[in-house]
Coordinates of C-alpha atoms in Angstrom, one line a residue:
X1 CA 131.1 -58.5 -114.8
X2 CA 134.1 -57.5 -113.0
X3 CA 133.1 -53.8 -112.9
X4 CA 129.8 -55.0 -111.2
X5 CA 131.4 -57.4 -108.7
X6 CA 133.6 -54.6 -107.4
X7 CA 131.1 -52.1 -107.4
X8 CA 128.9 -54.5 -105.4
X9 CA 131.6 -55.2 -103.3
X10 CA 132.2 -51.3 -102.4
X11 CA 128.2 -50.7 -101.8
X12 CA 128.7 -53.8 -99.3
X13 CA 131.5 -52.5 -97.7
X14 CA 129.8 -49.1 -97.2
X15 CA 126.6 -50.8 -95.9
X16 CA 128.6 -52.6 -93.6
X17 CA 130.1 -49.3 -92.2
X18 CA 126.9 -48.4 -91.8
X19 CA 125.5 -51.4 -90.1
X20 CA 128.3 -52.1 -87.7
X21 CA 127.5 -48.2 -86.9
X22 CA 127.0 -49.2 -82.6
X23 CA 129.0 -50.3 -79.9
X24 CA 131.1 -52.1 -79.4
X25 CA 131.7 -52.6 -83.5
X26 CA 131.2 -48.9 -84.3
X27 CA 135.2 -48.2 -83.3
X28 CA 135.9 -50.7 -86.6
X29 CA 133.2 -49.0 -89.1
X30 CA 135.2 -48.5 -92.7
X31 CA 132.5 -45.6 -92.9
X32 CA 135.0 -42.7 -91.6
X33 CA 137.6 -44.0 -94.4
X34 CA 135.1 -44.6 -97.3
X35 CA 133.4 -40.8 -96.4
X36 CA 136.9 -38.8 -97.1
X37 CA 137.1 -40.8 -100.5
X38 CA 135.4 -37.5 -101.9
X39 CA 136.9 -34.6 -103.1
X40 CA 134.3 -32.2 -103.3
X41 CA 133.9 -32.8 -99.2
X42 CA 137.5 -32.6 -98.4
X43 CA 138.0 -29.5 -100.6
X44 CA 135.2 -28.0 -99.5
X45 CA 136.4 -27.9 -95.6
X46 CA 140.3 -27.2 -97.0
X47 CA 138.8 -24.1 -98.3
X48 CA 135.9 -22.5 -96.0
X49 CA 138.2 -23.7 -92.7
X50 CA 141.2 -22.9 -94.2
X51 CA 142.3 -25.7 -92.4
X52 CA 144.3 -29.1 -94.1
X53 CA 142.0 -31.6 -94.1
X54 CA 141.7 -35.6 -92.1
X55 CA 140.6 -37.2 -95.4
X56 CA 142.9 -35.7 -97.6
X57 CA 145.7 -38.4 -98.0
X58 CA 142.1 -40.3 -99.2
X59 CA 140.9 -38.0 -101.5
X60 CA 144.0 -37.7 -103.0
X61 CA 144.3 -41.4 -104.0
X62 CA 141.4 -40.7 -105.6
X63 CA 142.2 -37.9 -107.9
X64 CA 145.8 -40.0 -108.7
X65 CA 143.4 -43.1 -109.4
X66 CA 141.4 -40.9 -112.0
X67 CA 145.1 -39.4 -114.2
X68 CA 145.8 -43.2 -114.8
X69 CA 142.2 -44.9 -115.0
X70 CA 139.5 -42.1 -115.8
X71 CA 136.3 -41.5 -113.5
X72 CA 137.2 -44.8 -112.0
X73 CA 135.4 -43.5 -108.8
X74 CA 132.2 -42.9 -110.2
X75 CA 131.8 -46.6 -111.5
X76 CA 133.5 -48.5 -109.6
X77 CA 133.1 -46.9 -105.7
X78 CA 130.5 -44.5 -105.4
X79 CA 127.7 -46.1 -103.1
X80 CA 125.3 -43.2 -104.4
X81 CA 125.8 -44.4 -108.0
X82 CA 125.6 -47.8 -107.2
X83 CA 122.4 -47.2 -106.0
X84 CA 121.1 -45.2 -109.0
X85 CA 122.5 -48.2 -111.3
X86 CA 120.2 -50.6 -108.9
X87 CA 116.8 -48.2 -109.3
X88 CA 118.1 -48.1 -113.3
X89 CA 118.4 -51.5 -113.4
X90 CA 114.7 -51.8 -112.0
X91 CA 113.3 -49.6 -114.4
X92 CA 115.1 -51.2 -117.6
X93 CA 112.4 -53.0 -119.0
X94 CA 110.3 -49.1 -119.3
X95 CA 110.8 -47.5 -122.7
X96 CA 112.4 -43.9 -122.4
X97 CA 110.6 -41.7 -124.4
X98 CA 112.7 -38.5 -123.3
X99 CA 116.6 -37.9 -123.1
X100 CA 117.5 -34.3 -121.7
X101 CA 119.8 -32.1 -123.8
X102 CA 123.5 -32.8 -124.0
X103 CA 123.9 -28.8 -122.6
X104 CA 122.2 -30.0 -119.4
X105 CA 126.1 -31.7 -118.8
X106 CA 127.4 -28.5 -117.9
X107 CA 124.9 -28.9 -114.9
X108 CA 127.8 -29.9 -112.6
X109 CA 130.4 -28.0 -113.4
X110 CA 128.2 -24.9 -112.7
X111 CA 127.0 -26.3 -109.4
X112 CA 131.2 -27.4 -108.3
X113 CA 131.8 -23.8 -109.1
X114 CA 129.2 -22.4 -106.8
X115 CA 130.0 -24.8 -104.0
X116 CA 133.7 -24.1 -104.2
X117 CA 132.8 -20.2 -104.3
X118 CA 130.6 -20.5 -101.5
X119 CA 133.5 -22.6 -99.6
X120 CA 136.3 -20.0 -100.5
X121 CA 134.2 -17.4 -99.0
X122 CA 133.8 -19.3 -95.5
X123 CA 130.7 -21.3 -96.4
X124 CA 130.5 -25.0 -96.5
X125 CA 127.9 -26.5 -98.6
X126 CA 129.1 -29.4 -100.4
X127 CA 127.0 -31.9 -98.4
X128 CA 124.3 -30.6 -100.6
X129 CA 125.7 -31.8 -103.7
X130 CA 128.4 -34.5 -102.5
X131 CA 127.4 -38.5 -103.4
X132 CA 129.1 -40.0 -100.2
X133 CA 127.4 -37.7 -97.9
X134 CA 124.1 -37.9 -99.9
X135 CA 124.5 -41.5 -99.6
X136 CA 125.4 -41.5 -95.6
X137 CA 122.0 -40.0 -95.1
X138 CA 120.4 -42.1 -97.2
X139 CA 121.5 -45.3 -95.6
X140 CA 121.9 -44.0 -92.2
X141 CA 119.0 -41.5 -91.7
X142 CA 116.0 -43.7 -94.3
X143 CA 117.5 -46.9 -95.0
X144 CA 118.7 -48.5 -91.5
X145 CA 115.6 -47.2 -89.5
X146 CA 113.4 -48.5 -92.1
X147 CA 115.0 -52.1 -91.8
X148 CA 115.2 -51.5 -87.9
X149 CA 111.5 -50.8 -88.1
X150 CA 111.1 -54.0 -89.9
X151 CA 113.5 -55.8 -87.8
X152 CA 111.7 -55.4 -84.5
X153 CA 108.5 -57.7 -84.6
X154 CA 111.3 -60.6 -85.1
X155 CA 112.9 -59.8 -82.7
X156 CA 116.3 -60.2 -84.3
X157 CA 117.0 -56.2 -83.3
X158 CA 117.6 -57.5 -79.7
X159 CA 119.9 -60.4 -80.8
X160 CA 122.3 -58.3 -82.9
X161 CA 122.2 -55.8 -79.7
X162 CA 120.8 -52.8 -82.3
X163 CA 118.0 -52.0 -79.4
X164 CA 114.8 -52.7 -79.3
X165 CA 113.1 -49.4 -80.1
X166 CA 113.9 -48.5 -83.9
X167 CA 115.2 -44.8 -84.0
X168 CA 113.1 -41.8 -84.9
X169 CA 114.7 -39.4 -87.4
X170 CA 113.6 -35.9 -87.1
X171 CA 113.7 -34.1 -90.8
X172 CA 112.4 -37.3 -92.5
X173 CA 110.2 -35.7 -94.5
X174 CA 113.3 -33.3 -95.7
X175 CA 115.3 -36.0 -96.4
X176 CA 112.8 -38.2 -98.3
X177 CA 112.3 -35.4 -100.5
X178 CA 116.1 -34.6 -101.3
X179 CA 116.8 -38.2 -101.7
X180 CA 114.1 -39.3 -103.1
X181 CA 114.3 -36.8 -106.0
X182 CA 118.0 -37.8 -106.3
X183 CA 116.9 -41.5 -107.1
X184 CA 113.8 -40.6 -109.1
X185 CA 115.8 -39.4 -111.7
X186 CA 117.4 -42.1 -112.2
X187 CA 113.8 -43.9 -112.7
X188 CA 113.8 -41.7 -115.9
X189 CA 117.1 -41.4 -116.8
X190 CA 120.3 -43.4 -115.9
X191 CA 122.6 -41.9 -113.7
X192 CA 121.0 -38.5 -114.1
X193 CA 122.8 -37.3 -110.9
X194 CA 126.1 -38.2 -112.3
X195 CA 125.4 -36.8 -115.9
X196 CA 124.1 -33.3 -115.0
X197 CA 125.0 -32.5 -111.4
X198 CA 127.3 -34.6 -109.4
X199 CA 130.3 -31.9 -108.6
X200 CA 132.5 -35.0 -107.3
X201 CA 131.6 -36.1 -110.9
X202 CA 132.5 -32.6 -112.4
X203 CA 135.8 -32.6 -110.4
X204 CA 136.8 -36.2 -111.6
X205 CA 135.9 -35.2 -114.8
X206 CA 138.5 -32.3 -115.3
X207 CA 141.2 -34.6 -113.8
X208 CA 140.0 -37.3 -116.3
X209 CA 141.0 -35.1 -119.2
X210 CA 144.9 -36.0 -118.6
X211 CA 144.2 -39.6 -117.5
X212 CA 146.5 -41.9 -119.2
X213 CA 144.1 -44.7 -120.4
X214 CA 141.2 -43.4 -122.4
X215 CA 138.8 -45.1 -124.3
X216 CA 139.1 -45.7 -128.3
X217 CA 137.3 -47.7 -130.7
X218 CA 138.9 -49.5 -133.6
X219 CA 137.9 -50.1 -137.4
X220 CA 136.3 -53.2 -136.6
X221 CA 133.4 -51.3 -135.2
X222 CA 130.1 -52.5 -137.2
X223 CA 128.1 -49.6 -135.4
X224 CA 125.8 -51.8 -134.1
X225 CA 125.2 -48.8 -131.1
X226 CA 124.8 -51.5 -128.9
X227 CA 127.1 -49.5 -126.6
X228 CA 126.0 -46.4 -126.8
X229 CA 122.1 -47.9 -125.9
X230 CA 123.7 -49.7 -122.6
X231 CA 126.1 -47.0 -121.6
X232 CA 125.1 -45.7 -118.1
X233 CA 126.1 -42.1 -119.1
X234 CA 124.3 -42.3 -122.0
X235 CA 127.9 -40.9 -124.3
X236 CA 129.1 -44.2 -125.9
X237 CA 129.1 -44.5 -129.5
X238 CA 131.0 -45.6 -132.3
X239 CA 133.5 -43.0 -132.5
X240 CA 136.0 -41.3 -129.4
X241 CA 133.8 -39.8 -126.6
X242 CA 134.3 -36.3 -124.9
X243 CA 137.0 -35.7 -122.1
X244 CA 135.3 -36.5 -118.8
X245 CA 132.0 -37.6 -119.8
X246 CA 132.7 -42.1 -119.4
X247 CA 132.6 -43.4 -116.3
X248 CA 135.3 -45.7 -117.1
X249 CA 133.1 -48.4 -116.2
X250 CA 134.3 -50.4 -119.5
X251 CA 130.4 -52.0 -120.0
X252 CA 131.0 -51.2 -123.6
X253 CA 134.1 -53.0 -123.9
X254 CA 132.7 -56.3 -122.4
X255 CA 128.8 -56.1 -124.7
X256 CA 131.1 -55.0 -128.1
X257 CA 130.2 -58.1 -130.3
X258 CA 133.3 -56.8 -132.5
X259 CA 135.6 -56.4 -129.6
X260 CA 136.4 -53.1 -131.2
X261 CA 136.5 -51.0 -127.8
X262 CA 139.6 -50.4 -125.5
X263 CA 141.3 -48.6 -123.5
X264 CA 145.0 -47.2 -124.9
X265 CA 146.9 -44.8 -123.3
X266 CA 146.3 -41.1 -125.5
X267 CA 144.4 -37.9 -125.2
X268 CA 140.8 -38.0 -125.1
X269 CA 138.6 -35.8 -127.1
X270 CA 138.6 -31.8 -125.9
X271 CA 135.3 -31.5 -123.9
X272 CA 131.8 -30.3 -125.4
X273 CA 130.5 -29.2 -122.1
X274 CA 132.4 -26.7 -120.1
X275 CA 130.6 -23.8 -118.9
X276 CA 130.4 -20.5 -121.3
X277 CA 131.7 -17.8 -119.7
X278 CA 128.4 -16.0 -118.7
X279 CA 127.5 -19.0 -117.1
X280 CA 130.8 -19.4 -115.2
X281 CA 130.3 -15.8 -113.7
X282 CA 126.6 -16.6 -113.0
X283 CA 128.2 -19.3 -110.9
X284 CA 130.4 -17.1 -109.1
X285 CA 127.9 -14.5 -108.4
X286 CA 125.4 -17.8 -107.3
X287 CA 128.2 -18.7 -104.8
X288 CA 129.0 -15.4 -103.2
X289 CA 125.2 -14.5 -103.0
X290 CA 124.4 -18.2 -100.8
X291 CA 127.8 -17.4 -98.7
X292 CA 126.2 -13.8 -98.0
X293 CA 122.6 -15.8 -97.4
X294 CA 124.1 -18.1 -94.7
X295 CA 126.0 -15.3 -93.0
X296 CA 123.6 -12.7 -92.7
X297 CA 121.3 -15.0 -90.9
X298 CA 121.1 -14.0 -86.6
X299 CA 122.4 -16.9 -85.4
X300 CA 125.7 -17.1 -87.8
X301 CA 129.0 -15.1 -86.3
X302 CA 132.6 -14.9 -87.3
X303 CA 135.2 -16.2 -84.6
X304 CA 134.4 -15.6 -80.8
X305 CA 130.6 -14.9 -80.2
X306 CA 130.2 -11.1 -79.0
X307 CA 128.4 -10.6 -75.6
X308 CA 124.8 -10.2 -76.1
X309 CA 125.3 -12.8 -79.5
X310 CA 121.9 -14.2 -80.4
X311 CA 122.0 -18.1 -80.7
X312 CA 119.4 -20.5 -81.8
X313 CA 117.6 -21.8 -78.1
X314 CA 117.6 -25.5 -79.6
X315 CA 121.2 -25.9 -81.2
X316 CA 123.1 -27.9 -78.9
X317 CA 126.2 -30.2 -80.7
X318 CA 127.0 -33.3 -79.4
X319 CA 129.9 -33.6 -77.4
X320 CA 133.1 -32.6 -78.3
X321 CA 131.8 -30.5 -81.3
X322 CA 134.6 -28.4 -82.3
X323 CA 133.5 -24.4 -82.1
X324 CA 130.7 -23.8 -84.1
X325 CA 131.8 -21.9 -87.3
X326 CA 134.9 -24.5 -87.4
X327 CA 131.7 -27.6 -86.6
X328 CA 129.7 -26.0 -89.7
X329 CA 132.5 -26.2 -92.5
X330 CA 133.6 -29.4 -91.0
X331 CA 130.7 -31.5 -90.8
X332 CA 129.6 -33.6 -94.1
X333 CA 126.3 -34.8 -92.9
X334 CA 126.7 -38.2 -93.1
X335 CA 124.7 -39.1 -90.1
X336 CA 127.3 -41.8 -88.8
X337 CA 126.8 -40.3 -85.1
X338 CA 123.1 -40.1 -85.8
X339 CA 123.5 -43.6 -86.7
X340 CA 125.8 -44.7 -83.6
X341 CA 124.4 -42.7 -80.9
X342 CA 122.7 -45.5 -78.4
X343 CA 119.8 -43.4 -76.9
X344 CA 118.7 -41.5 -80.1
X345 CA 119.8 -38.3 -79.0
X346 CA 121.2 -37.0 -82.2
X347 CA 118.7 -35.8 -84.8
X348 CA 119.9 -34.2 -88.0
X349 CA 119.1 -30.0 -88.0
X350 CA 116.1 -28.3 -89.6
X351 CA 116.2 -24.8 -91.1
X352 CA 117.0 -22.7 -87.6
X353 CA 120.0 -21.6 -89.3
X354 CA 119.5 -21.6 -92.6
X355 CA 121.0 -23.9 -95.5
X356 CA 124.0 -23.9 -94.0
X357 CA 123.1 -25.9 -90.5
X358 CA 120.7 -28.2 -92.2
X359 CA 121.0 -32.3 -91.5
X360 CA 124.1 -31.5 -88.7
X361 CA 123.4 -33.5 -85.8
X362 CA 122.0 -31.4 -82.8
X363 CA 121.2 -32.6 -79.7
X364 CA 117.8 -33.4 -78.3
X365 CA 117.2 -34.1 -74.8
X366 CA 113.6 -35.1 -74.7
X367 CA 114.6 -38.3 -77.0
X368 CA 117.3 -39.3 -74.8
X369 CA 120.2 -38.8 -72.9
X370 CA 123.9 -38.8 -73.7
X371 CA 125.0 -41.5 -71.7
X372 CA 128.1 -40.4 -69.5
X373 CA 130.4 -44.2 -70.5
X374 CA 129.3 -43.7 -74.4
X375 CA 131.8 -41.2 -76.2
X376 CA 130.7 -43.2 -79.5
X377 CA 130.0 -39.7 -82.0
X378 CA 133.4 -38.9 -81.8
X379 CA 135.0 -42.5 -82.8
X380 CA 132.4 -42.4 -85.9
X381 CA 133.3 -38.7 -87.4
X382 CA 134.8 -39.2 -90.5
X383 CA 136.0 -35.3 -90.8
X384 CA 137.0 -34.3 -86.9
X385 CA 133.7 -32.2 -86.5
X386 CA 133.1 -33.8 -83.2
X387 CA 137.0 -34.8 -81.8
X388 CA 137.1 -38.7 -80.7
X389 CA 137.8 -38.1 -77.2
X390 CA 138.0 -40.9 -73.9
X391 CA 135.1 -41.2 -71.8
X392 CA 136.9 -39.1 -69.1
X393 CA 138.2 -36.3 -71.2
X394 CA 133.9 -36.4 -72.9
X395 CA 132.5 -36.1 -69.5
X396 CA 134.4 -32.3 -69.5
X397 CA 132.9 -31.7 -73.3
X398 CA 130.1 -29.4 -71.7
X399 CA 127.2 -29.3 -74.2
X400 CA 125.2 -26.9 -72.3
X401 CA 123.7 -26.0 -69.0
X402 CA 120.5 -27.9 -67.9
X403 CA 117.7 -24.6 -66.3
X404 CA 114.4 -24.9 -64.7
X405 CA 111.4 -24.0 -65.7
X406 CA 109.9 -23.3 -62.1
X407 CA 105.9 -22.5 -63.4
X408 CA 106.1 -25.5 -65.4
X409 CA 108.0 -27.9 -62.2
X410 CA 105.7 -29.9 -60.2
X411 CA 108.0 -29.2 -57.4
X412 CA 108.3 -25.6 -57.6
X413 CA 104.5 -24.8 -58.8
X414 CA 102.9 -27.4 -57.9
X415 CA 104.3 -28.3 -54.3
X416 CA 104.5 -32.2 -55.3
X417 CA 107.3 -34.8 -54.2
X418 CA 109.0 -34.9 -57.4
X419 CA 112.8 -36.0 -57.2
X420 CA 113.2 -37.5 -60.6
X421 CA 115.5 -34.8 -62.2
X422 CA 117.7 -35.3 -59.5
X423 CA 117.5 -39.4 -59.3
X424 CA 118.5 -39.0 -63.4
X425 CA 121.3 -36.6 -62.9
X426 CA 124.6 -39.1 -63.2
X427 CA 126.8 -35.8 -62.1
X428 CA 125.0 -34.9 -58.9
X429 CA 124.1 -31.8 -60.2
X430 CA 120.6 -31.1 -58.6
X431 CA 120.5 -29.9 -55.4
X432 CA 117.2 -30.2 -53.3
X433 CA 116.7 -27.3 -50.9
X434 CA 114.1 -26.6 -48.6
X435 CA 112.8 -23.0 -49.8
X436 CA 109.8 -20.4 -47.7
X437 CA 106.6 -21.0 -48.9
X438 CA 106.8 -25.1 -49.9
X439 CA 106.6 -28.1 -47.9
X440 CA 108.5 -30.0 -50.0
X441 CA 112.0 -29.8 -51.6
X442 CA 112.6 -28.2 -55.0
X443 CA 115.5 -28.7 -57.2
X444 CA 118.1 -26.1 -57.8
X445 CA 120.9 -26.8 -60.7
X446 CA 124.6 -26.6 -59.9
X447 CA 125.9 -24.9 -63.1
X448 CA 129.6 -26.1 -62.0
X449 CA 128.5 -29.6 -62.3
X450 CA 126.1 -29.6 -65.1
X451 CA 127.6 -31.2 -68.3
X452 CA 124.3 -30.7 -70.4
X453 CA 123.6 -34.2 -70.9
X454 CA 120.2 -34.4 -70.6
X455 CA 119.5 -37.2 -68.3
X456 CA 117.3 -34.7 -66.3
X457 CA 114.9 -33.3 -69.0
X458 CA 114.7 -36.6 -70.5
X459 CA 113.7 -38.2 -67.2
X460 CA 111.0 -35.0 -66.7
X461 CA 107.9 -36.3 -66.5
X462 CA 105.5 -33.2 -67.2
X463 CA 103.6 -33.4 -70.1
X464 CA 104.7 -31.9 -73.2
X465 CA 107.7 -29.4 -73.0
X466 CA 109.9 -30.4 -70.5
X467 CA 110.3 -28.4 -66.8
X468 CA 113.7 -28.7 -67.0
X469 CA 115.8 -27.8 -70.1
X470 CA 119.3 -28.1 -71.5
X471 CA 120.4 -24.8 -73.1
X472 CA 123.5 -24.2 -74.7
X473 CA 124.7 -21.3 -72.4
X474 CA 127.9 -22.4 -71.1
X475 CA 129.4 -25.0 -73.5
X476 CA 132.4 -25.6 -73.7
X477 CA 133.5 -26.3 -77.3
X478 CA 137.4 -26.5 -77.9
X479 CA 139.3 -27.1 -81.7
X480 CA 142.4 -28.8 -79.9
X481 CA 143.9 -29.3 -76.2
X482 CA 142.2 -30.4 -73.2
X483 CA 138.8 -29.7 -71.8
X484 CA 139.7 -31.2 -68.3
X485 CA 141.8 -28.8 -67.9
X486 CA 139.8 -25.8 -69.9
X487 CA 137.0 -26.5 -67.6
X488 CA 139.0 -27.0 -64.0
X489 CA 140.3 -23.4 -65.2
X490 CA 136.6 -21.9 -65.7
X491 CA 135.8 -23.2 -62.2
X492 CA 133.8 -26.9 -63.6
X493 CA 133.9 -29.6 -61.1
X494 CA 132.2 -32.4 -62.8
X495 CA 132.4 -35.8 -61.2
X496 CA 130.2 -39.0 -61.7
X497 CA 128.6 -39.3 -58.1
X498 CA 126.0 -40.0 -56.2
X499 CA 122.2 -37.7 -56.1
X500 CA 122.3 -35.2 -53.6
X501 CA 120.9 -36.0 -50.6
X502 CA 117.0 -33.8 -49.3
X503 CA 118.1 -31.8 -46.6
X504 CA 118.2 -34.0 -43.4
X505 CA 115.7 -32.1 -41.8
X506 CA 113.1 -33.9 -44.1
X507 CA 111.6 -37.0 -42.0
X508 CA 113.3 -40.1 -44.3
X509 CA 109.9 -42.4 -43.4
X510 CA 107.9 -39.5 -45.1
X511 CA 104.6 -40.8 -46.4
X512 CA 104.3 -39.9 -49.8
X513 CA 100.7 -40.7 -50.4
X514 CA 98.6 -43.5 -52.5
X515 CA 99.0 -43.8 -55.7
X516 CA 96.1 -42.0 -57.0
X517 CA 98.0 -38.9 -55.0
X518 CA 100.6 -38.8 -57.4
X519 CA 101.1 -35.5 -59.1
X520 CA 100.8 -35.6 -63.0
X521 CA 102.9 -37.2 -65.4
X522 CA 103.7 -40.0 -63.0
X523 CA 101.9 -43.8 -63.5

């Protein structure tokens, strides 16, 4: 009972993280804290960044938790397995009729191997395998837009201030299929993830073989196997289990109808499971061979981009996104600034580059704009990805460089009244100008000024693809120091300001026609 209580207590605490996920609560979110609790994600940016770590002081709690306790982690805090426990728990009363070999254990030390291989060679890919991340998406990406969705017709979205309009998640179907198979296993087996794959789970595991309690059973044991037919990890039994293996979540201890089963400070069993050898250089090879997959790719480069470098036309990071080999080994995927960002500009990447950009937030204009007082992505990274900067130093963080379409812009081709990019522009960086062969004013963009926010394509109101685009030429993405000053030295001059005036030559009492005169896309 006490196992459960905290463990229910630490899901809670990680919804709540989640929930409290938008302003003004999102600068108090335990999410950031709870997310560097893993190992496997703070290791995994230690080694492909080569940099030391924000969770690390976290992580290693963790790991000096696990020498005295055991895989305390996995029972006790992990949201991910508290949620397989939950599905577990609904699919008790089903009859198993199929257990998977006890081989299939050495399932996740195989997969640590090949993610820490991967990382050492400058490849960051535990968010494919870690539970917190896994379970940031889950909640963050399916979950809370599920409950928003569900929310709305009661209107009780507008009372807690959550928005009206529940957010659309691009890659759903992606992440219903990842997530989905996760938790389906568990359906069939309980805690499959944990058993066979988990590589926070392998990790804990090796640090469990030296933990000082471990569990023992005493002579008073009737083997009733009432344990071993309740244990979640599907090892207990009458006699000592192998190193690593428990979960430390002492359920057999408290259903023992002999009280036989404690926990006494000794060594544990030597492990069954460890990879063979073949299988540990079948890992290596794996991981070198997924590191060489993600950087052969076009987009992927190594320290400044060359000139001429191709890019990916729709990758644009949020704002103060750290450069973008540093961004990719950073980022965990949890999808807090997903989650937090107010206009749902941030949508979690598809496959443009690769495995290793997948579920990173990029942002998309045509959903909405990044609002110039909102600097909320950065106070929400758990791992510095995306640095928490003030609204004033943000407004510097140039994402990209807003560019006009002109055969798509009903000013340009069509000859129309259309001021709307430059009404949406909060930098005044659309400049109306009176050009030969128009009678009306067409926009022009000030690249000094442009911050690559998105107002203007957002506000577009063509059909379809937008007139006016945000591309990531330009950005200005720093690791450390000041992008005020960075950008006064590359000539920026962004200020919040007024639109730019049409030139005054332009009658102001201009008749702009009835409303069926409208060009299209207007209502």
């Amino acid at each position: 009972m006490q196992q459960r209580i905290i463990q229910i207590g630490f899901l809670a605490l990680f919804l709540l993280g989640v929930g409290l996920c938008f302003p003004p609560w999102h600068e108090w979110t335990p999410l950031a804290a709870m997310m560097n609790l893993d190992p496997v994600l703070v290791f995994g940016q230690w080694l492909s960044s080569r940099k030391i770590p924000a969770g690390l002081v976290q992580a290693g709690t963790v790991l000096a938790i696990t020498l005295v306790l055991g895989r305390f982690f996995c029972s006790h805090i992990c949201p991910l397995g508290t949620s397989m426990d939950a599905v577990s728990g609904i699919a008790a009363s089903r009859k198993r009729s199929w257990e998977p070999p006890r081989s299939w254990r050495r399932g996740k030390y195989i997969f640590v191997l090949v993610l820490m291989v991967a990382a050492v060679l400058g490849q960051n890919l535990t968010h494919w395998g870690s539970p917190l991340s896994l379970a940031g998406r889950l909640y963050a990406l399916l979950v809370w837009p599920f409950v928003h969705f569900l929310l709305q017709p009661t209107g009780l979205a507008q009372v807690l201030g959550v928005g009206a309009e529940p957010a659309r998640i691009g890659q759903i179907g992606w992440l219903g299929v990842l997530l989905g198979l996760i938790l389906g296993t568990a359906w069939l087996v309980p805690r499959f993830w944990c058993r066979y794959l988990c590589p926070t789970g392998a990790v804990l595991a090796v640090i469990s073989r030296w933990s000082f309690l471990t569990r023992r059973v005493q002579a008073s044991c009737s083997q009733c196997t009432l344990c071993s037919r309740h244990c979640p990890a599907g090892i207990a039994g009458p006699g000592n289990i192998p190193s690593g293996e428990c979960l430390a979540c002492r359920r057999c201890q408290d259903i023992c109808p002999e009280q036989a089963v404690d926990w006494l400070p000794g060594r544990a069993r030597e492990p069954e499971f460890w990879p063979r050898r073949r299988q540990i250089a079948g890992a290596a090879v794996l991981g070198a061979g997924l590191a060489w997959l993600n950087w052969s790719g076009l987009w992927a480069y190594r320290g400044e981009r060359e000139k001429g470098q191709p890019l990916a036309e729709t990758i644009i990071r949020p704002p103060g996104a750290v450069p973008e080999v540093v961004f990719l080994n950073l980022c965990v995927r949890c999808g807090a600034c997903m989650r937090v960002c107010p206009t749902n500009m941030l949508q979690p990447q598809g496959l443009e580059q690769g495995m290793q950009g997948m579920f990173a937030p990029v942002a998309v204009s045509r959903r909405g704009p990044c609002r110039p007082e909102c600097a909320a992505c950065g106070r929400v990274c758990p791992s510095g990805a995306v640095r928490n900067l003030s609204v004033q130093e943000k407004m510097w963080a140039k994402m990209g460089t807003a560019m006009i379409n002109q055969a798509a812009c009903l000013a340009w081709e069509w000859d129309r009244a259309c001021l709307v990019c430059d009404e949406a522009c909060p930098y005044g960086a659309i400049d109306l100008r009176r050009i030969a062969g128009n009678d009306e004013a067409v926009p022009f963009v000030l690249e000094d000024r442009c911050t690559g926010c998105g107002a203007c394509e957002h506000a577009c109101p063509v059909q379809g693809r937008s007139a006016i685009e945000v591309s990531p030429s330009g950005n200005l993405r720093l690791g450390r120091g000041s992008y005020e000053q960075e950008g006064r030295r590359r000539g920026l001059s962004i200020t919040r300001g007024e639109r730019n005036k049409i030139p005054s030559e332009q009658p102001e009492d201009r008749d702009t026609g009835s409303e069926d005169e409208l060009p299209p896309g207007f209502s």
